[in-house]
């Protein structure tokens, strides 16, 4: 695919890096020379200095032959204008990064696609949504919903008490035949090795295991893993950033008790005016005495979303020392993902990764309607719609020539989630959730074309 990315900031560079690994034809546009020099020397891509809303710059980037144009500059106006121009100049698909989430809320009314903008993404909105999901599934350290919860992916670290520790997947299935979940990926404790589980794969203590489950399967997973479903009501948010504000706003509408600690006095007053149902405290969240004064120990969840990753991590460790049920830290450095479980923080989230996941489904072949990359795992989970021409249409799962480094986790049919086992017959219109390692992605894609 020929892909043009405007904006060599964190999201743009991260996207360009991921896509260049897949041998895509990438052109990265930015007005800042220093950002482009770094990208040019580190990635196998073409860089172009200039204004992404300049018609001559877009023509130089060969926009008329592009399959996808992505606007992820820091300027919302630039991104929207770029997409509008690119579509007029012949690009097949456009995606704009925005910060004003009113656009997303009203996209059906405004009909952006008629203006030439196919998709709107807000990394801050994606992060706020991710935080809400994690609070809803409080015992799990990673979660993702397909088709509004018809199927749910959850990730957790297996405790010694889990009854299937030491058992093979096929043996666990015999012991618990009525269960509504399936393991789709395992990472062994202390390794970076991702395993797609087969029948003879053995669960071990400390494994980070990802399951696909239906709604009823979530409670079963709580029981079987010995994890306690903790009700979360009182939430403290460190940082009145865009993510912090959006998270607080959404949680207030769902009747959570929300406290926000914001260092800037001016910003604290603004947030207090906009969110009358939240308690806003002006102070430095790195001050442990302040956290104690504001009853940190009585909180059910602590969410650190300042602009400083180290501050977020350290404050979450302070919260964990007070036995807070759920800690979530926003981090910019991808390397920190490998540390999260070993240092004791429940979940790290990253805006770049969330935005990249959201955009990546447009690069995949076949009709991909959802995609998520597992935190710190070398695996992708994709949701395909089965077309009449798809090789899987009308086939029983065990008869498919499916790569061993991929697995079908579940199927959504007519809005209902099903954990699809070997005898399940796939039909046109099914939404099939697949977990696969990078080496099997192209083969899996062909099955759904």
Short mmCIF file of C-alpha atoms in Angstrom, two decimals:
data_model
loop_
_atom_site.label_atom_id
_atom_site.label_comp_id
_atom_site.label_asym_id
_atom_site.label_seq_id
_atom_site.Cartn_x
_atom_site.Cartn_y
_atom_site.Cartn_z
CA UNK A 1 0.00 0.00 0.00
CA UNK A 2 1.08 3.58 -0.64
CA UNK A 3 0.51 5.51 2.60
CA UNK A 4 1.10 9.22 3.30
CA UNK A 5 1.44 10.30 6.94
CA UNK A 6 1.36 14.01 7.83
CA UNK A 7 2.96 14.79 11.17
CA UNK A 8 6.25 13.31 12.40
CA UNK A 9 5.36 13.68 16.08
CA UNK A 10 4.96 10.77 18.48
CA UNK A 11 1.89 9.22 16.84
CA UNK A 12 3.09 9.83 13.27
CA UNK A 13 6.59 8.48 13.88
CA UNK A 14 5.26 5.43 15.73
CA UNK A 15 2.84 4.68 12.88
CA UNK A 16 5.55 5.13 10.27
CA UNK A 17 7.82 2.77 12.22
CA UNK A 18 5.19 0.04 12.52
CA UNK A 19 4.19 0.32 8.86
CA UNK A 20 7.77 0.41 7.58
CA UNK A 21 8.39 -2.94 9.30
CA UNK A 22 5.66 -4.34 7.04
CA UNK A 23 7.36 -3.05 3.88
CA UNK A 24 4.61 -0.54 3.13
CA UNK A 25 5.41 2.42 0.83
CA UNK A 26 5.46 5.29 3.36
CA UNK A 27 5.87 9.03 2.82
CA UNK A 28 6.17 11.13 6.00
CA UNK A 29 5.46 14.89 5.73
CA UNK A 30 6.33 17.49 8.37
CA UNK A 31 7.32 21.15 8.55
CA UNK A 32 10.13 20.47 11.07
CA UNK A 33 13.40 19.36 9.57
CA UNK A 34 14.77 17.84 12.80
CA UNK A 35 11.83 15.43 13.14
CA UNK A 36 12.23 14.29 9.54
CA UNK A 37 16.03 13.81 9.83
CA UNK A 38 15.52 11.41 12.76
CA UNK A 39 12.81 9.48 10.89
CA UNK A 40 14.89 9.40 7.69
CA UNK A 41 17.93 7.95 9.44
CA UNK A 42 16.00 5.38 11.52
CA UNK A 43 13.27 4.16 9.14
CA UNK A 44 13.07 2.86 5.59
CA UNK A 45 10.64 5.55 4.41
CA UNK A 46 10.53 8.68 2.24
CA UNK A 47 10.42 12.01 4.08
CA UNK A 48 9.14 15.31 2.70
CA UNK A 49 9.57 18.73 4.35
CA UNK A 50 6.62 21.05 3.84
CA UNK A 51 3.08 22.01 4.76
CA UNK A 52 0.76 19.01 4.45
CA UNK A 53 -2.07 21.31 3.28
CA UNK A 54 0.00 22.54 0.32
CA UNK A 55 -1.32 21.12 -2.95
CA UNK A 56 2.18 21.15 -4.47
CA UNK A 57 3.60 19.19 -1.48
CA UNK A 58 0.78 16.63 -1.77
CA UNK A 59 1.39 16.26 -5.49
CA UNK A 60 5.10 15.77 -4.77
CA UNK A 61 4.06 13.00 -2.36
CA UNK A 62 2.05 11.43 -5.25
CA UNK A 63 -1.21 11.72 -3.34
CA UNK A 64 -3.20 10.79 -6.47
CA UNK A 65 -1.78 7.24 -6.24
CA UNK A 66 -2.14 6.86 -2.47
CA UNK A 67 -4.23 4.16 -0.80
CA UNK A 68 -4.35 5.95 2.55
CA UNK A 69 -3.62 9.47 3.83
CA UNK A 70 -3.32 9.92 7.61
CA UNK A 71 -3.29 13.37 9.22
CA UNK A 72 -1.77 13.17 12.71
CA UNK A 73 -0.18 16.61 13.11
CA UNK A 74 -0.77 18.54 16.35
CA UNK A 75 -3.18 20.82 14.45
CA UNK A 76 -6.73 19.52 14.10
CA UNK A 77 -7.42 22.06 11.34
CA UNK A 78 -4.39 20.89 9.34
CA UNK A 79 -5.47 17.25 9.62
CA UNK A 80 -9.03 17.94 8.48
CA UNK A 81 -7.93 20.20 5.61
CA UNK A 82 -5.32 17.65 4.51
CA UNK A 83 -7.90 14.86 4.30
CA UNK A 84 -10.33 17.05 2.38
CA UNK A 85 -7.63 17.99 -0.16
CA UNK A 86 -6.20 14.48 -0.42
CA UNK A 87 -9.59 12.97 -1.25
CA UNK A 88 -10.17 15.62 -3.95
CA UNK A 89 -6.73 14.88 -5.39
CA UNK A 90 -7.43 11.15 -5.71
CA UNK A 91 -6.52 9.38 -2.43
CA UNK A 92 -8.64 6.28 -1.77
CA UNK A 93 -9.05 6.70 2.01
CA UNK A 94 -8.33 9.42 4.59
CA UNK A 95 -8.02 9.48 8.38
CA UNK A 96 -7.78 12.64 10.53
CA UNK A 97 -6.59 12.92 14.11
CA UNK A 98 -8.71 15.36 16.10
CA UNK A 99 -8.84 16.69 19.64
CA UNK A 100 -12.39 18.09 19.59
CA UNK A 101 -14.44 14.98 20.35
CA UNK A 102 -17.67 16.82 19.45
CA UNK A 103 -16.79 15.93 15.86
CA UNK A 104 -16.88 12.21 16.71
CA UNK A 105 -20.09 12.58 18.72
CA UNK A 106 -21.80 14.28 15.76
CA UNK A 107 -20.17 12.53 12.81
CA UNK A 108 -23.48 11.09 11.57
CA UNK A 109 -25.02 14.59 11.50
CA UNK A 110 -22.08 16.34 9.86
CA UNK A 111 -21.32 13.44 7.46
CA UNK A 112 -17.58 13.89 7.28
CA UNK A 113 -17.26 11.14 4.66
CA UNK A 114 -19.10 13.38 2.18
CA UNK A 115 -16.48 16.05 2.84
CA UNK A 116 -13.71 13.57 2.03
CA UNK A 117 -12.80 12.52 5.59
CA UNK A 118 -13.40 8.77 6.00
CA UNK A 119 -12.42 8.36 9.65
CA UNK A 120 -11.83 10.52 12.71
CA UNK A 121 -9.62 9.39 15.59
CA UNK A 122 -8.84 11.02 18.92
CA UNK A 123 -5.97 9.36 20.86
CA UNK A 124 -7.19 11.11 24.01
CA UNK A 125 -10.73 9.77 23.56
CA UNK A 126 -9.36 6.28 22.87
CA UNK A 127 -7.29 6.45 26.07
CA UNK A 128 -10.30 7.64 28.12
CA UNK A 129 -12.42 4.80 26.70
CA UNK A 130 -9.67 2.27 27.49
CA UNK A 131 -9.52 3.51 31.10
CA UNK A 132 -13.30 3.07 31.47
CA UNK A 133 -13.10 -0.50 30.16
CA UNK A 134 -10.31 -1.30 32.60
CA UNK A 135 -12.33 0.05 35.51
CA UNK A 136 -15.33 -2.04 34.46
CA UNK A 137 -13.18 -5.21 34.42
CA UNK A 138 -11.21 -4.28 37.51
CA UNK A 139 -9.28 -7.54 38.08
CA UNK A 140 -7.86 -7.69 34.56
CA UNK A 141 -4.82 -5.77 33.30
CA UNK A 142 -5.87 -5.55 29.65
CA UNK A 143 -9.27 -5.53 27.99
CA UNK A 144 -10.95 -4.89 24.62
CA UNK A 145 -14.57 -5.16 23.50
CA UNK A 146 -15.79 -6.43 20.13
CA UNK A 147 -19.25 -5.41 18.88
CA UNK A 148 -20.19 -3.48 22.05
CA UNK A 149 -19.27 -6.35 24.35
CA UNK A 150 -20.69 -9.31 22.40
CA UNK A 151 -17.17 -10.71 22.74
CA UNK A 152 -14.61 -9.38 25.21
CA UNK A 153 -10.85 -9.87 25.30
CA UNK A 154 -9.30 -9.85 28.77
CA UNK A 155 -5.70 -10.28 29.85
CA UNK A 156 -4.54 -11.36 33.28
CA UNK A 157 -1.58 -12.83 35.10
CA UNK A 158 -2.39 -16.37 36.29
CA UNK A 159 -2.12 -16.75 40.09
CA UNK A 160 -0.93 -20.01 41.66
CA UNK A 161 -4.49 -20.64 42.88
CA UNK A 162 -6.01 -20.81 39.38
CA UNK A 163 -7.34 -24.41 39.00
CA UNK A 164 -5.97 -24.89 35.48
CA UNK A 165 -2.35 -23.95 36.37
CA UNK A 166 -0.21 -26.99 35.49
CA UNK A 167 -2.86 -28.36 33.12
CA UNK A 168 -2.87 -28.49 29.33
CA UNK A 169 -5.51 -26.47 27.46
CA UNK A 170 -7.33 -29.65 26.28
CA UNK A 171 -7.39 -31.07 29.85
CA UNK A 172 -8.74 -27.80 31.25
CA UNK A 173 -11.46 -27.85 28.57
CA UNK A 174 -12.54 -31.35 29.69
CA UNK A 175 -12.66 -30.35 33.36
CA UNK A 176 -14.64 -27.16 32.62
CA UNK A 177 -16.73 -28.10 29.53
CA UNK A 178 -19.43 -25.48 30.04
CA UNK A 179 -17.11 -22.48 30.12
CA UNK A 180 -17.61 -19.55 27.79
CA UNK A 181 -14.03 -18.48 27.14
CA UNK A 182 -10.97 -19.49 25.14
CA UNK A 183 -7.25 -18.74 25.61
CA UNK A 184 -5.79 -17.00 22.54
CA UNK A 185 -2.29 -15.91 23.60
CA UNK A 186 0.19 -16.66 26.39
CA UNK A 187 3.36 -14.90 27.46
CA UNK A 188 5.56 -16.84 29.86
CA UNK A 189 6.68 -15.06 33.01
CA UNK A 190 9.98 -13.23 32.51
CA UNK A 191 10.12 -13.75 28.73
CA UNK A 192 9.19 -11.79 25.61
CA UNK A 193 7.99 -14.97 23.89
CA UNK A 194 4.38 -15.00 22.67
CA UNK A 195 2.70 -18.39 22.37
CA UNK A 196 -0.54 -19.11 20.50
CA UNK A 197 -1.99 -21.89 22.70
CA UNK A 198 -2.78 -25.34 21.30
CA UNK A 199 -4.41 -28.30 23.01
CA UNK A 200 -1.12 -29.50 24.53
CA UNK A 201 -0.03 -26.03 25.75
CA UNK A 202 0.33 -26.02 29.55
CA UNK A 203 -0.80 -23.11 31.72
CA UNK A 204 1.89 -22.02 34.21
CA UNK A 205 1.84 -19.79 37.27
CA UNK A 206 2.64 -16.18 36.37
CA UNK A 207 1.66 -16.59 32.70
CA UNK A 208 0.13 -13.46 31.14
CA UNK A 209 -2.86 -15.08 29.41
CA UNK A 210 -5.33 -13.43 27.03
CA UNK A 211 -8.81 -14.89 26.76
CA UNK A 212 -11.71 -14.24 24.40
CA UNK A 213 -14.95 -14.52 26.34
CA UNK A 214 -18.64 -13.80 26.05
CA UNK A 215 -20.41 -11.62 28.64
CA UNK A 216 -21.33 -14.63 30.81
CA UNK A 217 -17.76 -15.90 30.60
CA UNK A 218 -16.33 -12.85 32.38
CA UNK A 219 -17.78 -13.89 35.75
CA UNK A 220 -16.56 -17.47 35.19
CA UNK A 221 -13.05 -16.15 34.61
CA UNK A 222 -13.21 -14.19 37.85
CA UNK A 223 -14.13 -17.36 39.75
CA UNK A 224 -11.66 -19.68 38.07
CA UNK A 225 -8.63 -17.41 38.26
CA UNK A 226 -9.28 -16.52 41.86
CA UNK A 227 -9.47 -12.85 40.89
CA UNK A 228 -11.90 -10.80 42.90
CA UNK A 229 -14.40 -8.62 41.08
CA UNK A 230 -14.01 -5.38 42.97
CA UNK A 231 -16.59 -2.67 42.74
CA UNK A 232 -14.96 0.62 41.82
CA UNK A 233 -16.72 3.78 42.93
CA UNK A 234 -14.11 6.24 44.22
CA UNK A 235 -11.55 7.31 41.63
CA UNK A 236 -8.60 9.69 41.95
CA UNK A 237 -7.18 11.14 38.72
CA UNK A 238 -3.75 12.72 38.70
CA UNK A 239 -3.45 15.33 35.94
CA UNK A 240 -6.07 17.48 34.24
CA UNK A 241 -4.71 16.71 30.76
CA UNK A 242 -7.08 16.06 27.87
CA UNK A 243 -7.11 12.37 28.83
CA UNK A 244 -7.69 13.22 32.50
CA UNK A 245 -10.51 15.65 31.70
CA UNK A 246 -12.27 13.26 29.28
CA UNK A 247 -11.93 10.36 31.72
CA UNK A 248 -13.31 12.45 34.60
CA UNK A 249 -16.18 13.76 32.45
CA UNK A 250 -17.20 10.25 31.37
CA UNK A 251 -16.88 8.79 34.88
CA UNK A 252 -18.95 11.63 36.39
CA UNK A 253 -21.81 10.85 33.97
CA UNK A 254 -21.71 7.24 35.24
CA UNK A 255 -22.01 8.35 38.87
CA UNK A 256 -18.43 7.62 39.96
CA UNK A 257 -17.02 9.76 42.78
CA UNK A 258 -14.13 11.55 41.05
CA UNK A 259 -11.24 13.57 42.51
CA UNK A 260 -8.83 15.34 40.14
CA UNK A 261 -5.44 16.67 41.24
CA UNK A 262 -4.07 19.33 38.89
CA UNK A 263 -0.82 21.27 39.38
CA UNK A 264 -1.81 24.36 37.35
CA UNK A 265 -4.10 26.68 39.32
CA UNK A 266 -5.64 28.15 36.16
CA UNK A 267 -6.38 24.75 34.65
CA UNK A 268 -7.76 23.45 37.97
CA UNK A 269 -10.32 26.30 38.05
CA UNK A 270 -11.28 25.63 34.40
CA UNK A 271 -11.87 21.94 35.11
CA UNK A 272 -13.87 22.75 38.27
CA UNK A 273 -16.13 25.03 36.20
CA UNK A 274 -16.63 22.40 33.48
CA UNK A 275 -17.08 19.43 35.82
CA UNK A 276 -19.22 20.52 38.79
CA UNK A 277 -19.69 16.89 39.90
CA UNK A 278 -15.95 16.28 40.31
CA UNK A 279 -13.82 17.48 43.22
CA UNK A 280 -10.82 19.35 41.77
CA UNK A 281 -7.73 19.90 43.94
CA UNK A 282 -4.95 22.30 42.94
CA UNK A 283 -1.68 20.71 44.01
CA UNK A 284 1.36 18.65 43.03
CA UNK A 285 0.40 14.97 42.82
CA UNK A 286 4.02 13.96 43.45
CA UNK A 287 3.59 15.21 47.02
CA UNK A 288 2.79 12.09 49.08
CA UNK A 289 1.50 14.21 51.98
CA UNK A 290 -1.05 15.82 49.65
CA UNK A 291 -2.21 12.40 48.45
CA UNK A 292 -2.59 11.26 52.06
CA UNK A 293 -4.51 14.43 52.96
CA UNK A 294 -6.90 13.75 50.09
CA UNK A 295 -7.60 10.22 51.43
CA UNK A 296 -5.71 8.26 48.79
CA UNK A 297 -6.13 5.08 50.85
CA UNK A 298 -9.94 5.31 50.54
CA UNK A 299 -9.82 5.30 46.72
CA UNK A 300 -10.79 2.24 44.67
CA UNK A 301 -8.76 3.30 41.64
CA UNK A 302 -5.87 5.68 40.96
CA UNK A 303 -5.31 6.95 37.40
CA UNK A 304 -2.15 8.93 36.60
CA UNK A 305 -2.39 10.82 33.29
CA UNK A 306 0.00 13.78 33.60
CA UNK A 307 2.29 14.64 30.69
CA UNK A 308 5.22 12.97 32.47
CA UNK A 309 5.48 9.17 32.27
CA UNK A 310 7.85 8.88 35.23
CA UNK A 311 5.53 10.95 37.45
CA UNK A 312 2.63 8.69 36.44
CA UNK A 313 4.55 5.51 37.22
CA UNK A 314 5.92 6.70 40.57
CA UNK A 315 2.57 8.06 41.77
CA UNK A 316 0.91 4.74 40.84
CA UNK A 317 3.53 2.91 42.91
CA UNK A 318 2.68 5.17 45.86
CA UNK A 319 -1.02 4.34 45.32
CA UNK A 320 -0.23 0.61 45.14
CA UNK A 321 1.61 0.84 48.46
CA UNK A 322 -1.68 2.10 49.94
CA UNK A 323 -3.40 -1.09 48.66
CA UNK A 324 -5.45 0.68 45.98
CA UNK A 325 -7.40 -1.95 43.99
CA UNK A 326 -6.64 -0.59 40.51
CA UNK A 327 -3.75 1.56 39.26
CA UNK A 328 -3.46 2.85 35.68
CA UNK A 329 -0.58 4.94 34.34
CA UNK A 330 -0.38 6.78 31.01
CA UNK A 331 3.11 6.38 29.52
CA UNK A 332 4.76 7.62 26.33
CA UNK A 333 7.79 5.35 26.39
CA UNK A 334 6.91 1.99 24.81
CA UNK A 335 9.82 0.31 26.64
CA UNK A 336 8.01 0.80 29.95
CA UNK A 337 5.39 -1.78 28.93
CA UNK A 338 7.85 -4.56 29.71
CA UNK A 339 8.18 -3.29 33.27
CA UNK A 340 4.54 -2.75 34.25
CA UNK A 341 3.78 -6.15 35.82
CA UNK A 342 7.21 -6.61 37.37
CA UNK A 343 7.05 -3.25 39.17
CA UNK A 344 3.49 -3.78 40.37
CA UNK A 345 1.35 -1.33 38.37
CA UNK A 346 -1.86 -2.96 37.11
CA UNK A 347 -1.97 -1.38 33.65
CA UNK A 348 0.02 0.97 31.46
CA UNK A 349 -1.71 2.65 28.52
CA UNK A 350 -0.15 4.46 25.60
CA UNK A 351 -1.93 6.90 23.28
CA UNK A 352 0.39 6.13 20.35
CA UNK A 353 -0.37 2.42 20.55
CA UNK A 354 -4.13 3.01 20.83
CA UNK A 355 -4.13 5.36 17.83
CA UNK A 356 -1.97 2.99 15.80
CA UNK A 357 -4.31 0.06 16.59
CA UNK A 358 -7.25 2.12 15.43
CA UNK A 359 -5.57 3.04 12.16
CA UNK A 360 -3.96 -0.35 11.49
CA UNK A 361 -7.22 -2.05 10.58
CA UNK A 362 -7.33 0.02 7.39
CA UNK A 363 -3.98 -1.41 6.31
CA UNK A 364 -5.01 -5.04 6.73
CA UNK A 365 -6.49 -6.93 3.79
CA UNK A 366 -9.99 -8.40 4.03
CA UNK A 367 -12.80 -6.51 5.73
CA UNK A 368 -11.27 -5.75 9.13
CA UNK A 369 -13.63 -3.90 11.46
CA UNK A 370 -11.51 -3.96 14.63
CA UNK A 371 -7.86 -4.50 15.50
CA UNK A 372 -5.90 -4.37 18.71
CA UNK A 373 -2.26 -5.11 19.44
CA UNK A 374 -1.68 -6.81 22.76
CA UNK A 375 0.35 -4.71 25.20
CA UNK A 376 3.98 -5.85 25.11
CA UNK A 377 3.08 -8.95 23.06
CA UNK A 378 4.07 -9.65 19.50
CA UNK A 379 0.49 -10.47 18.46
CA UNK A 380 -2.54 -8.86 16.87
CA UNK A 381 -6.23 -9.53 17.37
CA UNK A 382 -8.33 -8.81 14.28
CA UNK A 383 -12.06 -8.91 13.69
CA UNK A 384 -12.93 -9.88 10.11
CA UNK A 385 -16.34 -9.80 8.40
CA UNK A 386 -16.86 -12.97 6.34
CA UNK A 387 -17.71 -12.12 2.72
CA UNK A 388 -19.36 -14.43 0.16
CA UNK A 389 -15.95 -14.80 -1.52
CA UNK A 390 -14.04 -15.56 1.71
CA UNK A 391 -12.29 -18.96 1.77
CA UNK A 392 -13.68 -19.57 5.28
CA UNK A 393 -17.32 -19.08 4.21
CA UNK A 394 -19.34 -22.26 4.75
CA UNK A 395 -16.37 -24.12 6.28
CA UNK A 396 -16.08 -25.96 9.59
CA UNK A 397 -13.24 -24.50 11.67
CA UNK A 398 -11.24 -27.73 12.15
CA UNK A 399 -11.23 -28.28 8.37
CA UNK A 400 -9.64 -24.90 7.62
CA UNK A 401 -6.01 -24.65 6.55
CA UNK A 402 -5.35 -22.27 9.41
CA UNK A 403 -1.73 -21.41 10.35
CA UNK A 404 -0.54 -22.78 13.70
CA UNK A 405 0.61 -19.32 14.77
CA UNK A 406 -3.00 -18.05 14.63
CA UNK A 407 -6.24 -19.02 16.34
CA UNK A 408 -9.95 -18.23 15.99
CA UNK A 409 -11.11 -17.00 19.39
CA UNK A 410 -14.80 -16.37 18.74
CA UNK A 411 -17.52 -15.36 16.32
CA UNK A 412 -20.19 -12.65 16.55
CA UNK A 413 -23.32 -13.75 14.68
CA UNK A 414 -26.45 -11.56 14.64
CA UNK A 415 -25.06 -9.54 17.54
CA UNK A 416 -24.47 -12.61 19.73
CA UNK A 417 -20.95 -13.66 20.76
CA UNK A 418 -20.03 -17.35 20.42
CA UNK A 419 -16.84 -19.13 21.53
CA UNK A 420 -16.30 -21.05 18.30
CA UNK A 421 -14.74 -24.50 18.68
CA UNK A 422 -13.62 -26.98 16.00
CA UNK A 423 -17.10 -28.09 14.91
CA UNK A 424 -18.40 -24.56 14.37
CA UNK A 425 -19.42 -23.70 10.79
CA UNK A 426 -18.55 -20.17 9.64
CA UNK A 427 -21.12 -18.32 7.52
CA UNK A 428 -21.29 -15.17 5.42
CA UNK A 429 -21.76 -12.06 7.57
CA UNK A 430 -20.10 -13.61 10.64
CA UNK A 431 -17.62 -11.41 12.45
CA UNK A 432 -14.66 -13.64 13.26
CA UNK A 433 -12.11 -12.69 15.93
CA UNK A 434 -8.62 -14.03 15.18
CA UNK A 435 -5.40 -13.76 17.19
CA UNK A 436 -2.22 -14.14 15.16
CA UNK A 437 1.51 -13.63 15.26
CA UNK A 438 3.07 -11.36 12.58
CA UNK A 439 4.36 -14.27 10.45
CA UNK A 440 0.83 -15.62 9.88
CA UNK A 441 -1.03 -12.33 9.23
CA UNK A 442 -0.80 -12.44 5.42
CA UNK A 443 -2.05 -16.06 5.30
CA UNK A 444 -4.96 -15.25 7.62
CA UNK A 445 -5.87 -12.18 5.56
CA UNK A 446 -6.13 -14.31 2.39
CA UNK A 447 -8.69 -16.58 4.08
CA UNK A 448 -11.03 -13.60 4.54
CA UNK A 449 -10.63 -11.85 1.15
#
